[in-house]
Coordinates of N, CA and C in Angstrom, one line a residue:
X1 N 21.5 -7.9 -9.0 CA 21.9 -7.5 -7.5 C 22.7 -8.8 -6.8
X2 N 23.6 -8.6 -6.1 CA 24.8 -9.4 -5.7 C 24.5 -9.8 -4.2
X3 N 24.4 -11.2 -4.2 CA 24.4 -11.5 -2.9 C 25.7 -12.4 -2.5
X4 N 26.4 -12.0 -1.2 CA 27.8 -12.3 -0.7 C 27.3 -14.0 -0.6
X5 N 28.4 -14.5 -0.9 CA 28.5 -16.1 -0.4 C 29.7 -16.5 0.4
X6 N 29.4 -17.3 1.1 CA 30.8 -17.7 1.9 C 31.6 -19.1 1.8
X7 N 30.8 -19.5 1.0 CA 31.0 -21.3 0.3 C 30.4 -21.7 -0.7
X8 N 30.7 -22.6 -1.2 CA 30.1 -23.1 -2.6 C 30.2 -21.9 -3.8
X9 N 31.0 -21.3 -3.6 CA 30.9 -19.9 -4.6 C 32.1 -20.5 -6.3
X10 N 32.8 -21.4 -6.0 CA 33.6 -21.5 -7.2 C 32.8 -22.3 -8.2
X11 N 32.0 -23.4 -7.4 CA 31.3 -24.3 -8.4 C 30.2 -23.6 -8.9
X12 N 29.4 -22.9 -8.3 CA 28.0 -22.1 -9.0 C 28.8 -20.9 -9.8
X13 N 29.7 -20.2 -9.5 CA 30.1 -19.2 -10.2 C 30.6 -19.5 -11.9
X14 N 31.3 -20.8 -11.5 CA 32.3 -21.3 -12.8 C 31.4 -22.0 -13.8
X15 N 29.9 -22.6 -13.3 CA 29.0 -23.3 -13.9 C 28.2 -22.1 -14.6
X16 N 27.9 -21.2 -13.9 CA 27.2 -20.2 -14.5 C 28.0 -19.4 -15.5
X17 N 29.3 -18.9 -15.6 CA 29.7 -18.3 -16.8 C 29.8 -19.4 -17.6
X18 N 30.1 -20.6 -17.6 CA 30.2 -21.5 -19.0 C 28.7 -21.4 -19.3
X19 N 28.1 -21.7 -18.8 CA 26.5 -21.6 -19.2 C 26.2 -20.2 -20.2
X20 N 26.4 -19.1 -19.4 CA 26.2 -17.9 -20.1 C 26.9 -17.9 -21.4
X21 N 28.2 -18.3 -22.0 CA 28.8 -18.2 -23.0 C 28.3 -19.4 -23.8
X22 N 27.8 -20.3 -23.7 CA 27.1 -21.2 -24.5 C 25.7 -20.8 -24.7
X23 N 25.1 -20.1 -23.7 CA 23.9 -19.6 -23.9 C 23.6 -18.5 -24.9
X24 N 24.7 -17.7 -24.7 CA 24.5 -16.1 -25.1 C 24.1 -16.2 -26.6
X25 N 24.9 -16.8 -27.5 CA 24.2 -16.9 -29.0 C 22.9 -17.3 -29.3
X26 N 22.1 -18.1 -28.6 CA 20.8 -18.4 -28.6 C 19.8 -17.3 -28.0
X27 N 20.3 -16.3 -27.2 CA 19.5 -15.4 -26.8 C 18.7 -14.9 -27.8
X28 N 17.1 -14.5 -27.5 CA 16.7 -13.9 -28.9 C 16.5 -12.4 -28.6
X29 N 16.4 -11.9 -29.6 CA 16.8 -10.4 -29.6 C 15.9 -9.7 -30.7
X30 N 15.1 -8.7 -30.6 CA 14.6 -7.9 -31.9 C 14.4 -6.3 -31.7
X31 N 15.0 -6.0 -32.9 CA 15.3 -4.5 -32.6 C 14.5 -3.9 -33.8
X32 N 13.9 -2.5 -33.5 CA 13.3 -1.6 -34.3 C 14.2 -0.9 -35.0
X33 N 13.9 0.4 -35.7 CA 14.8 1.1 -36.5 C 15.8 1.9 -35.5
X34 N 17.1 2.0 -36.1 CA 17.9 2.7 -35.3 C 17.4 4.2 -35.3
X35 N 18.4 5.0 -34.2 CA 17.7 6.4 -34.0 C 18.2 7.3 -35.3
X36 N 17.5 8.2 -35.5 CA 17.4 9.2 -36.7 C 18.2 10.3 -36.2
X37 N 18.7 11.0 -37.2 CA 19.3 12.4 -36.5 C 18.4 13.3 -35.8
X38 N 17.0 13.1 -36.0 CA 16.3 13.8 -35.5 C 15.6 13.6 -33.9
X39 N 16.2 12.1 -33.6 CA 16.2 12.0 -32.0 C 15.5 10.6 -32.3
X40 N 15.2 10.2 -32.9 CA 14.4 8.7 -32.9 C 14.9 8.1 -31.9
X41 N 14.3 6.8 -31.7 CA 15.1 5.7 -30.7 C 14.9 4.6 -31.1
X42 N 15.8 3.6 -30.7 CA 15.9 2.0 -31.1 C 15.7 1.4 -29.9
X43 N 14.9 0.6 -30.1 CA 14.4 -0.5 -29.0 C 14.9 -1.8 -29.5
X44 N 15.3 -2.6 -28.5 CA 15.9 -3.9 -28.5 C 15.3 -4.7 -27.4
X45 N 15.2 -5.8 -27.4 CA 14.6 -6.8 -26.2 C 15.7 -8.4 -26.2
X46 N 16.0 -8.6 -24.9 CA 16.6 -9.8 -25.2 C 16.3 -10.8 -24.0
X47 N 15.9 -11.9 -24.2 CA 15.5 -13.0 -23.3 C 16.7 -14.0 -23.3
X48 N 16.4 -14.9 -22.0 CA 17.8 -15.9 -22.1 C 17.5 -16.6 -20.7
X49 N 18.2 -17.7 -20.7 CA 17.9 -18.9 -19.5 C 19.3 -19.3 -19.7
X50 N 19.8 -19.5 -18.4 CA 20.9 -20.3 -18.0 C 20.8 -21.4 -17.0
X51 N 21.1 -22.1 -16.6 CA 21.3 -23.2 -15.8 C 22.9 -23.0 -14.8
X52 N 22.6 -23.2 -13.5 CA 23.5 -23.1 -12.6 C 23.5 -24.4 -11.6
X53 N 24.6 -25.1 -11.4 CA 24.3 -26.0 -10.1 C 25.1 -25.2 -8.8
X54 N 24.3 -25.5 -8.1 CA 24.8 -24.8 -6.5 C 25.0 -25.8 -5.5
X55 N 26.1 -25.8 -5.0 CA 26.5 -27.0 -4.5 C 26.0 -26.7 -3.0
X56 N 25.8 -25.5 -2.6 CA 25.3 -25.2 -1.0 C 24.8 -24.0 -1.2
X57 N 23.2 -23.9 -1.8 CA 22.6 -22.7 -1.6 C 22.3 -21.8 -0.3
X58 N 22.4 -22.6 0.8 CA 22.1 -22.3 2.2 C 23.1 -21.7 2.9
X59 N 24.4 -22.3 2.3 CA 25.7 -21.8 3.0 C 25.8 -22.4 4.3
X60 N 25.5 -23.7 4.1 CA 25.5 -24.4 5.5 C 26.8 -25.3 5.7
X61 N 27.4 -25.5 6.9 CA 28.6 -26.1 7.0 C 28.4 -27.7 6.6
X62 N 29.2 -28.5 6.8 CA 29.0 -29.9 6.1 C 28.2 -30.8 7.0
X63 N 28.5 -30.0 8.3 CA 27.6 -31.0 9.4 C 25.8 -30.8 9.2
X64 N 25.6 -29.3 9.0 CA 24.4 -28.9 8.8 C 23.6 -29.4 7.3
X65 N 24.7 -29.5 6.4 CA 24.3 -30.2 5.2 C 23.6 -31.5 5.6
X66 N 24.4 -32.1 6.1 CA 24.3 -33.7 6.5 C 22.8 -33.7 7.4
X67 N 22.6 -32.7 8.3 CA 21.4 -32.4 9.2 C 20.2 -32.5 8.3
X68 N 20.4 -31.2 7.0 CA 19.1 -30.7 6.0 C 18.7 -32.3 5.5
X69 N 19.9 -33.3 5.0 CA 19.3 -34.1 4.5 C 18.6 -35.1 5.2
X70 N 18.8 -35.5 6.4 CA 18.2 -36.3 7.4 C 18.0 -35.7 8.6
X71 N 17.0 -34.7 8.7 CA 16.8 -34.2 9.7 C 16.4 -35.0 11.2
X72 N 16.3 -34.7 12.3 CA 16.2 -35.4 13.6 C 14.8 -35.2 13.9
X73 N 14.1 -36.2 14.8 CA 12.6 -35.6 15.3 C 12.8 -34.2 15.8
X74 N 13.6 -34.0 16.6 CA 13.5 -32.7 17.2 C 13.5 -31.4 16.2
X75 N 14.6 -31.7 15.2 CA 14.7 -30.7 14.3 C 13.5 -30.6 13.4
X76 N 12.8 -31.6 13.0 CA 11.5 -31.5 12.3 C 10.3 -30.8 13.1
X77 N 10.2 -30.8 14.5 CA 9.5 -30.3 15.4 C 9.8 -28.7 15.4
X78 N 11.0 -28.3 15.5 CA 11.3 -26.9 15.9 C 11.1 -26.2 14.2
X79 N 11.1 -26.9 13.2 CA 10.9 -26.2 12.0 C 12.2 -25.7 11.5
X80 N 13.4 -26.1 12.1 CA 14.8 -25.8 11.3 C 15.0 -26.0 10.1
X81 N 14.5 -26.8 9.6 CA 14.7 -27.3 8.2 C 13.6 -26.9 7.1
X82 N 12.4 -26.5 8.0 CA 11.2 -26.3 7.0 C 11.6 -25.7 5.7
X83 N 11.1 -25.8 4.5 CA 11.3 -25.3 3.3 C 12.6 -25.5 2.7
X84 N 13.5 -26.2 3.4 CA 14.7 -26.3 2.9 C 14.9 -27.8 2.5
X85 N 14.9 -28.1 1.2 CA 14.4 -29.5 0.8 C 15.7 -30.1 0.7
X86 N 16.5 -29.5 -0.1 CA 17.9 -30.1 -0.4 C 19.1 -29.2 -0.2
X87 N 20.3 -29.7 0.2 CA 21.4 -29.3 0.2 C 22.2 -28.7 -0.9
X88 N 21.8 -28.9 -1.8 CA 22.2 -28.7 -3.2 C 21.2 -28.6 -4.3
X89 N 21.2 -27.9 -5.4 CA 20.4 -27.4 -6.2 C 20.5 -27.3 -7.5
X90 N 20.0 -27.2 -8.9 CA 19.9 -26.5 -10.0 C 18.9 -25.4 -10.0
X91 N 19.8 -24.4 -10.2 CA 19.4 -23.0 -10.4 C 19.3 -22.9 -11.9
X92 N 17.7 -22.2 -12.2 CA 17.6 -21.7 -13.6 C 17.2 -20.2 -13.5
X93 N 18.2 -19.7 -14.1 CA 17.8 -17.9 -14.3 C 17.1 -17.4 -15.4
X94 N 16.4 -17.4 -15.4 CA 15.4 -16.3 -17.0 C 15.3 -15.1 -16.6
X95 N 15.9 -14.6 -17.7 CA 16.0 -13.1 -17.6 C 15.3 -12.8 -19.1
X96 N 14.9 -11.3 -18.9 CA 14.5 -10.5 -20.0 C 14.8 -9.2 -19.7
X97 N 15.1 -8.5 -20.8 CA 15.3 -7.3 -20.8 C 15.1 -6.3 -22.0
X98 N 14.9 -5.0 -22.0 CA 14.5 -3.9 -22.9 C 15.8 -3.0 -23.1
X99 N 16.1 -2.5 -24.0 CA 17.0 -1.6 -24.2 C 16.5 -0.3 -24.9
X100 N 16.3 1.2 -24.4 CA 15.7 2.1 -25.5 C 17.1 3.0 -25.6
X101 N 17.3 3.0 -26.8 CA 18.3 3.9 -27.2 C 17.9 5.1 -28.0
X102 N 18.6 6.5 -27.6 CA 18.2 7.4 -28.6 C 19.5 8.6 -28.2
X103 N 19.3 9.7 -28.3 CA 20.2 10.9 -28.3 C 19.8 11.7 -27.3
X104 N 21.0 11.8 -26.4 CA 20.9 12.7 -25.4 C 21.7 13.9 -25.2
X105 N 22.5 14.2 -24.5 CA 23.4 15.2 -24.0 C 24.1 15.3 -25.0
X106 N 24.3 16.5 -26.0 CA 25.3 16.9 -26.9 C 25.4 15.8 -28.0
X107 N 23.9 15.5 -28.5 CA 23.9 14.4 -29.5 C 24.6 13.0 -29.0
X108 N 24.7 12.6 -27.9 CA 25.7 11.3 -27.3 C 24.5 10.6 -26.9
X109 N 24.6 9.4 -27.2 CA 23.9 8.1 -26.6 C 23.4 8.0 -25.6
X110 N 22.2 7.8 -25.7 CA 21.1 7.7 -24.1 C 20.9 6.3 -23.9
X111 N 20.6 5.5 -23.0 CA 20.2 4.3 -22.8 C 19.4 4.0 -21.7
X112 N 18.0 3.5 -21.9 CA 17.2 3.5 -20.7 C 16.9 1.8 -20.8
X113 N 17.6 1.1 -19.6 CA 17.4 0.0 -19.5 C 16.5 -1.2 -18.6
X114 N 15.4 -1.6 -18.6 CA 14.7 -2.1 -17.6 C 15.2 -3.5 -17.7
X115 N 15.4 -4.4 -16.6 CA 15.4 -5.7 -16.6 C 14.9 -6.6 -15.5
X116 N 14.6 -7.9 -15.8 CA 13.8 -8.5 -14.8 C 14.5 -10.2 -15.1
X117 N 14.9 -10.5 -13.9 CA 15.4 -11.8 -13.6 C 14.7 -12.8 -12.6
X118 N 14.4 -14.0 -12.8 CA 13.7 -14.6 -12.0 C 14.5 -16.2 -11.5
X119 N 15.0 -16.6 -10.5 CA 15.9 -17.7 -10.4 C 15.0 -18.8 -9.9
X120 N 14.8 -19.7 -10.6 CA 13.9 -20.5 -10.3 C 14.6 -21.8 -9.8
X121 N 14.4 -22.1 -8.4 CA 15.0 -23.2 -7.9 C 14.6 -24.7 -7.8
X122 N 15.2 -25.7 -8.5 CA 14.5 -26.8 -9.0 C 14.1 -27.9 -7.4
X123 N 14.8 -27.8 -6.4 CA 14.2 -28.7 -5.3 C 14.1 -27.5 -4.0
X124 N 14.7 -26.4 -4.0 CA 13.9 -25.5 -2.8 C 13.3 -24.3 -3.7
X125 N 12.4 -24.7 -3.6 CA 11.1 -23.8 -4.4 C 10.7 -22.4 -3.2
X126 N 11.2 -22.6 -2.2 CA 11.0 -21.3 -1.2 C 12.1 -20.2 -1.7
X127 N 12.9 -20.6 -2.2 CA 14.3 -20.1 -2.5 C 13.9 -19.0 -3.8
X128 N 13.4 -19.6 -4.6 CA 12.9 -18.8 -5.9 C 12.6 -17.5 -5.8
X129 N 13.1 -16.7 -6.5 CA 12.8 -15.1 -6.5 C 12.8 -14.3 -7.4
X130 N 12.7 -13.3 -7.6 CA 12.3 -12.4 -8.6 C 13.1 -10.9 -8.2
X131 N 14.0 -10.6 -9.5 CA 14.9 -9.4 -9.2 C 14.5 -8.3 -10.5
X132 N 14.5 -7.1 -9.9 CA 14.2 -5.9 -11.0 C 15.3 -4.9 -10.9
X133 N 15.8 -4.5 -12.2 CA 16.8 -3.6 -12.2 C 16.4 -2.4 -13.0
X134 N 17.0 -1.2 -13.1 CA 17.0 -0.2 -14.3 C 18.3 0.4 -14.5
X135 N 18.6 0.5 -15.5 CA 19.9 1.5 -15.6 C 19.5 2.7 -16.5
X136 N 20.1 3.5 -16.4 CA 20.2 4.8 -17.2 C 21.2 5.3 -17.6
X137 N 21.9 5.0 -18.9 CA 23.3 5.5 -19.3 C 23.4 6.5 -20.0
X138 N 24.4 7.5 -19.8 CA 24.6 8.7 -21.0 C 26.1 8.6 -21.4
X139 N 26.5 8.6 -22.6 CA 27.5 8.6 -23.4 C 28.3 9.9 -23.1
X140 N 29.3 10.3 -22.6 CA 30.0 11.4 -22.8 C 31.0 11.5 -23.7
X141 N 30.9 10.7 -24.7 CA 32.1 11.1 -26.0 C 33.3 10.5 -25.3
X142 N 34.8 10.2 -26.2 CA 35.8 9.9 -25.9 C 35.8 8.6 -25.1
X143 N 34.9 7.8 -25.3 CA 34.9 6.8 -24.0 C 34.4 6.9 -22.9
X144 N 33.9 8.2 -22.7 CA 33.4 8.2 -21.2 C 31.7 8.0 -21.4
X145 N 31.4 7.7 -20.2 CA 29.9 7.2 -19.7 C 29.5 7.6 -18.3
X146 N 28.4 8.0 -17.8 CA 27.7 8.1 -16.8 C 26.4 7.2 -16.6
X147 N 26.3 6.7 -15.5 CA 25.2 5.7 -15.4 C 24.5 5.5 -14.0
X148 N 23.6 5.9 -13.8 CA 22.9 5.7 -12.8 C 21.8 4.5 -12.8
X149 N 21.6 3.7 -11.8 CA 21.3 2.2 -11.4 C 20.5 2.1 -10.2
X150 N 19.4 1.2 -10.2 CA 18.6 0.9 -9.3 C 18.4 -0.5 -9.4
X151 N 18.2 -1.3 -8.4 CA 17.6 -2.8 -8.2 C 16.9 -3.2 -7.0
X152 N 15.9 -4.1 -7.0 CA 15.0 -4.1 -6.1 C 14.6 -5.6 -6.1
X153 N 15.0 -6.5 -5.1 CA 14.5 -8.0 -5.1 C 13.3 -8.0 -3.8
X154 N 11.8 -7.9 -4.1 CA 10.7 -8.0 -3.2 C 10.9 -8.9 -2.1
X155 N 11.5 -10.0 -2.6 CA 11.2 -11.1 -1.4 C 12.3 -12.2 -1.7
X156 N 13.2 -12.7 -0.6 CA 14.2 -13.4 -0.9 C 14.5 -14.3 0.6
X157 N 14.4 -15.9 0.2 CA 14.3 -16.6 1.6 C 15.7 -17.1 1.7
X158 N 16.4 -16.8 2.8 CA 18.0 -17.0 3.2 C 18.0 -18.4 3.7
X159 N 17.2 -18.6 4.9 CA 17.1 -20.1 5.7 C 16.2 -19.7 6.7
X160 N 16.3 -20.6 7.6 CA 15.6 -20.5 8.7 C 16.2 -20.3 9.8
X161 N 15.8 -19.3 10.7 CA 16.6 -18.6 11.9 C 16.2 -19.1 12.7
X162 N 16.8 -19.3 14.1 CA 16.4 -19.5 15.6 C 15.6 -18.2 15.8
X163 N 14.5 -18.3 16.4 CA 13.5 -17.3 16.7 C 13.1 -17.6 18.4
X164 N 13.0 -18.3 18.7 CA 12.6 -18.5 20.3 C 13.1 -19.8 20.9
X165 N 13.1 -19.7 22.0 CA 13.2 -21.3 22.6 C 12.5 -21.2 24.1
X166 N 11.8 -22.4 24.2 CA 11.2 -22.5 25.5 C 11.1 -23.7 26.3
X167 N 11.7 -23.8 27.3 CA 12.1 -24.7 28.6 C 11.0 -25.4 28.9
X168 N 10.1 -26.4 28.1 CA 8.8 -26.7 28.5 C 9.0 -27.7 29.4
X169 N 9.8 -28.6 29.8 CA 9.4 -29.5 31.0 C 10.5 -28.8 32.1
X170 N 10.8 -27.6 31.8 CA 11.6 -27.1 32.9 C 12.9 -27.6 33.6
X171 N 13.6 -28.4 32.8 CA 14.9 -29.0 33.4 C 15.9 -28.3 32.9
X172 N 15.9 -26.8 32.7 CA 16.9 -26.0 32.5 C 17.9 -26.3 31.1
X173 N 17.4 -27.4 30.6 CA 18.2 -27.7 29.3 C 17.1 -27.4 28.0
X174 N 17.6 -26.8 26.9 CA 16.9 -26.4 25.8 C 17.2 -27.5 24.7
X175 N 16.3 -28.5 24.6 CA 16.4 -29.6 23.7 C 16.4 -29.3 22.2
X176 N 16.4 -29.9 21.2 CA 16.4 -29.3 20.0 C 14.5 -29.1 19.5
X177 N 13.8 -30.0 20.3 CA 12.6 -29.8 19.7 C 11.8 -28.7 20.7
X178 N 12.6 -28.1 21.4 CA 12.3 -27.0 22.1 C 12.6 -25.6 21.6
X179 N 13.3 -25.8 20.4 CA 13.4 -24.3 19.8 C 12.7 -24.2 18.9
X180 N 12.6 -22.9 18.2 CA 11.5 -22.6 17.3 C 12.2 -21.8 16.5
X181 N 12.0 -22.0 15.2 CA 12.7 -21.4 13.7 C 11.6 -21.0 13.2
X182 N 12.0 -19.4 12.5 CA 11.1 -19.1 11.7 C 11.8 -19.0 10.3
X183 N 11.2 -18.8 8.9 CA 11.6 -18.0 7.8 C 12.5 -16.9 7.8
X184 N 13.7 -16.7 7.4 CA 14.5 -15.6 7.4 C 14.1 -15.0 5.9
X185 N 13.1 -14.2 5.8 CA 12.6 -14.0 4.7 C 13.0 -12.2 4.4
X186 N 13.7 -11.7 3.2 CA 13.8 -10.4 3.4 C 14.0 -9.7 2.0
X187 N 13.9 -8.4 1.8 CA 13.7 -7.7 0.7 C 15.3 -6.9 0.5
X188 N 15.6 -6.6 -0.6 CA 16.8 -5.8 -0.6 C 16.6 -4.7 -1.7
X189 N 17.4 -3.5 -1.6 CA 17.5 -2.5 -2.6 C 18.4 -1.8 -2.9
X190 N 19.0 -1.5 -3.8 CA 20.1 -0.8 -4.3 C 20.0 0.4 -5.2
X191 N 20.7 1.7 -4.8 CA 20.4 2.7 -5.6 C 22.1 3.2 -5.9
X192 N 22.5 3.2 -7.1 CA 23.7 4.0 -7.3 C 24.1 4.4 -8.6
X193 N 25.6 4.7 -9.0 CA 25.9 5.3 -10.3 C 27.3 5.2 -10.2
X194 N 27.7 5.3 -11.5 CA 29.1 5.3 -11.7 C 29.6 6.4 -13.0
X195 N 30.9 6.7 -13.3 CA 31.3 7.5 -14.1 C 32.5 6.7 -14.7
X196 N 32.6 6.7 -15.9 CA 33.7 6.0 -16.7 C 34.4 6.9 -17.4
X197 N 35.7 7.1 -17.4 CA 36.6 7.9 -18.2 C 37.7 7.0 -19.0
X198 N 38.0 7.2 -20.1 CA 39.0 6.5 -21.2 C 40.3 7.1 -20.8
X199 N 41.6 6.4 -20.6 CA 42.5 7.0 -20.3 C 43.2 6.8 -22.0
X200 N 43.3 5.3 -22.2 CA 44.0 5.1 -23.6 C 43.2 4.3 -24.5
X201 N 43.0 4.9 -25.6 CA 42.0 4.5 -27.0 C 42.9 3.1 -27.3
X202 N 42.4 2.2 -27.5 CA 43.1 0.9 -28.7 C 43.3 1.1 -29.9
X203 N 44.2 1.0 -30.4 CA 44.6 1.2 -31.8 C 45.8 0.0 -32.2
X204 N 45.8 0.1 -33.4 CA 46.4 -1.0 -34.1 C 48.1 -0.9 -33.7
X205 N 48.5 0.1 -33.3 CA 49.8 0.1 -32.8 C 50.1 -0.3 -31.2
X206 N 48.8 0.0 -30.5 CA 48.9 -0.4 -29.4 C 47.4 -0.9 -29.0
X207 N 47.0 -2.3 -29.3 CA 45.9 -2.9 -29.2 C 45.1 -2.5 -27.9
X208 N 46.0 -2.4 -26.8 CA 45.3 -2.4 -25.4 C 44.9 -1.2 -25.0
X209 N 43.8 -1.1 -24.4 CA 43.3 0.6 -24.3 C 43.1 0.4 -22.7
X210 N 43.1 1.6 -22.2 CA 42.6 1.7 -20.8 C 41.6 2.3 -20.1
X211 N 41.0 2.5 -19.3 CA 40.0 3.4 -19.0 C 39.7 3.4 -17.0
X212 N 39.1 4.1 -16.5 CA 39.2 4.2 -14.9 C 37.5 4.5 -14.9
X213 N 37.2 3.6 -13.9 CA 35.8 3.8 -13.4 C 35.5 3.9 -11.9
X214 N 34.6 5.0 -11.4 CA 34.5 5.0 -10.2 C 33.1 5.3 -9.9
X215 N 32.4 4.7 -8.8 CA 31.1 4.9 -8.2 C 30.7 4.7 -6.9
X216 N 29.5 4.5 -6.6 CA 29.0 4.2 -5.3 C 27.7 4.4 -5.4
X217 N 27.1 4.0 -4.3 CA 25.2 3.8 -4.0 C 25.2 3.7 -2.6
X218 N 24.1 3.1 -2.4 CA 23.4 3.0 -1.2 C 22.8 1.4 -1.0
X219 N 22.8 0.8 -0.1 CA 22.7 -0.7 -0.1 C 21.7 -0.8 1.2
X220 N 20.1 -1.6 1.1 CA 19.2 -1.9 2.0 C 18.7 -3.2 2.1
X221 N 18.7 -4.0 3.1 CA 18.4 -5.4 3.2 C 17.7 -5.1 4.3
X222 N 16.4 -5.7 4.1 CA 15.1 -5.2 5.3 C 14.4 -6.7 5.7
X223 N 14.9 -7.6 7.1 CA 14.2 -8.7 7.0 C 13.2 -8.6 7.4
X224 N 11.9 -9.3 7.2 CA 10.6 -9.4 8.0 C 10.8 -9.9 9.5
X225 N 9.7 -9.5 10.2 CA 9.7 -10.0 11.6 C 9.6 -11.5 12.0
X226 N 10.3 -11.8 12.8 CA 11.2 -11.2 13.9 C 12.7 -10.9 13.8
X227 N 13.1 -10.8 12.6 CA 14.8 -10.6 12.3 C 15.0 -9.7 11.9
X228 N 14.5 -8.3 12.6 CA 15.0 -7.0 12.4 C 16.4 -6.7 12.7
X229 N 16.8 -7.4 13.4 CA 18.3 -7.2 14.2 C 19.3 -7.7 12.9
X230 N 18.9 -8.3 11.9 CA 19.7 -9.1 10.6 C 19.8 -7.9 9.6
X231 N 18.9 -6.8 9.8 CA 19.0 -5.9 8.5 C 20.5 -5.2 8.2
X232 N 20.6 -4.8 6.9 CA 21.9 -4.7 7.0 C 21.7 -3.5 5.7
X233 N 22.5 -2.1 5.9 CA 22.2 -1.2 5.1 C 23.5 -0.6 5.0
X234 N 23.7 0.4 4.1 CA 25.0 1.4 4.4 C 25.6 1.7 3.0
X235 N 26.5 2.6 2.7 CA 26.8 2.9 1.5 C 27.7 1.8 0.8
X236 N 28.0 2.3 -0.7 CA 28.8 1.3 -1.5 C 29.7 2.1 -2.2
X237 N 30.8 1.7 -2.3 CA 32.0 2.2 -3.3 C 32.6 1.6 -4.1
X238 N 32.5 1.7 -5.4 CA 33.2 1.0 -6.6 C 34.2 1.9 -7.1
X239 N 35.3 0.9 -7.2 CA 36.5 1.7 -8.2 C 37.2 0.8 -8.8

């Protein structure tokens, strides 16, 4: 499941890609017997771990990042940065998946792929989260494929948001210690699918192939109270 970012993207992404390439050969994989002509199933398991340095996990401005590292007394009282320990972090992604491969429509390969990912934050433990995903794929022959997919994250801590403000001393000014912040915790789910067709098959005399893929789905993000107005949902289109 993808969560959009506004800043810090380049550093976090490039580190993750480099780590993945280096870690890929060491991923553990076990396989059972290949599918037989009578419809047997091949089962494989993959586990892995990658590390990523995130220079801005909470997507804060430079000023807010400095505040997080050294909050004022009023910010401590308001809970603005509770459970937001550091403005940077080292994130370890632990992942595991199974692939069940057999024969489906017209003898073409069908795959069932459940996957679980756990993001472990070294400094900001409240941000650690679990993600679940299930893919169902059916080959169509001639390089074609149809896929249905679903993903679910039961709990994710975005950051603390302003929930209330009380002018306790009735001076008509809301000071930092009169603000009340609550954790912005949400769950999110996505359902979708895509269809891929091969346009040109790679061959010796033209080594580059071409394919087209279209898909869509529905996305839903639901915040815990009192931040229901931050909910986000709607259709997705992939092309």
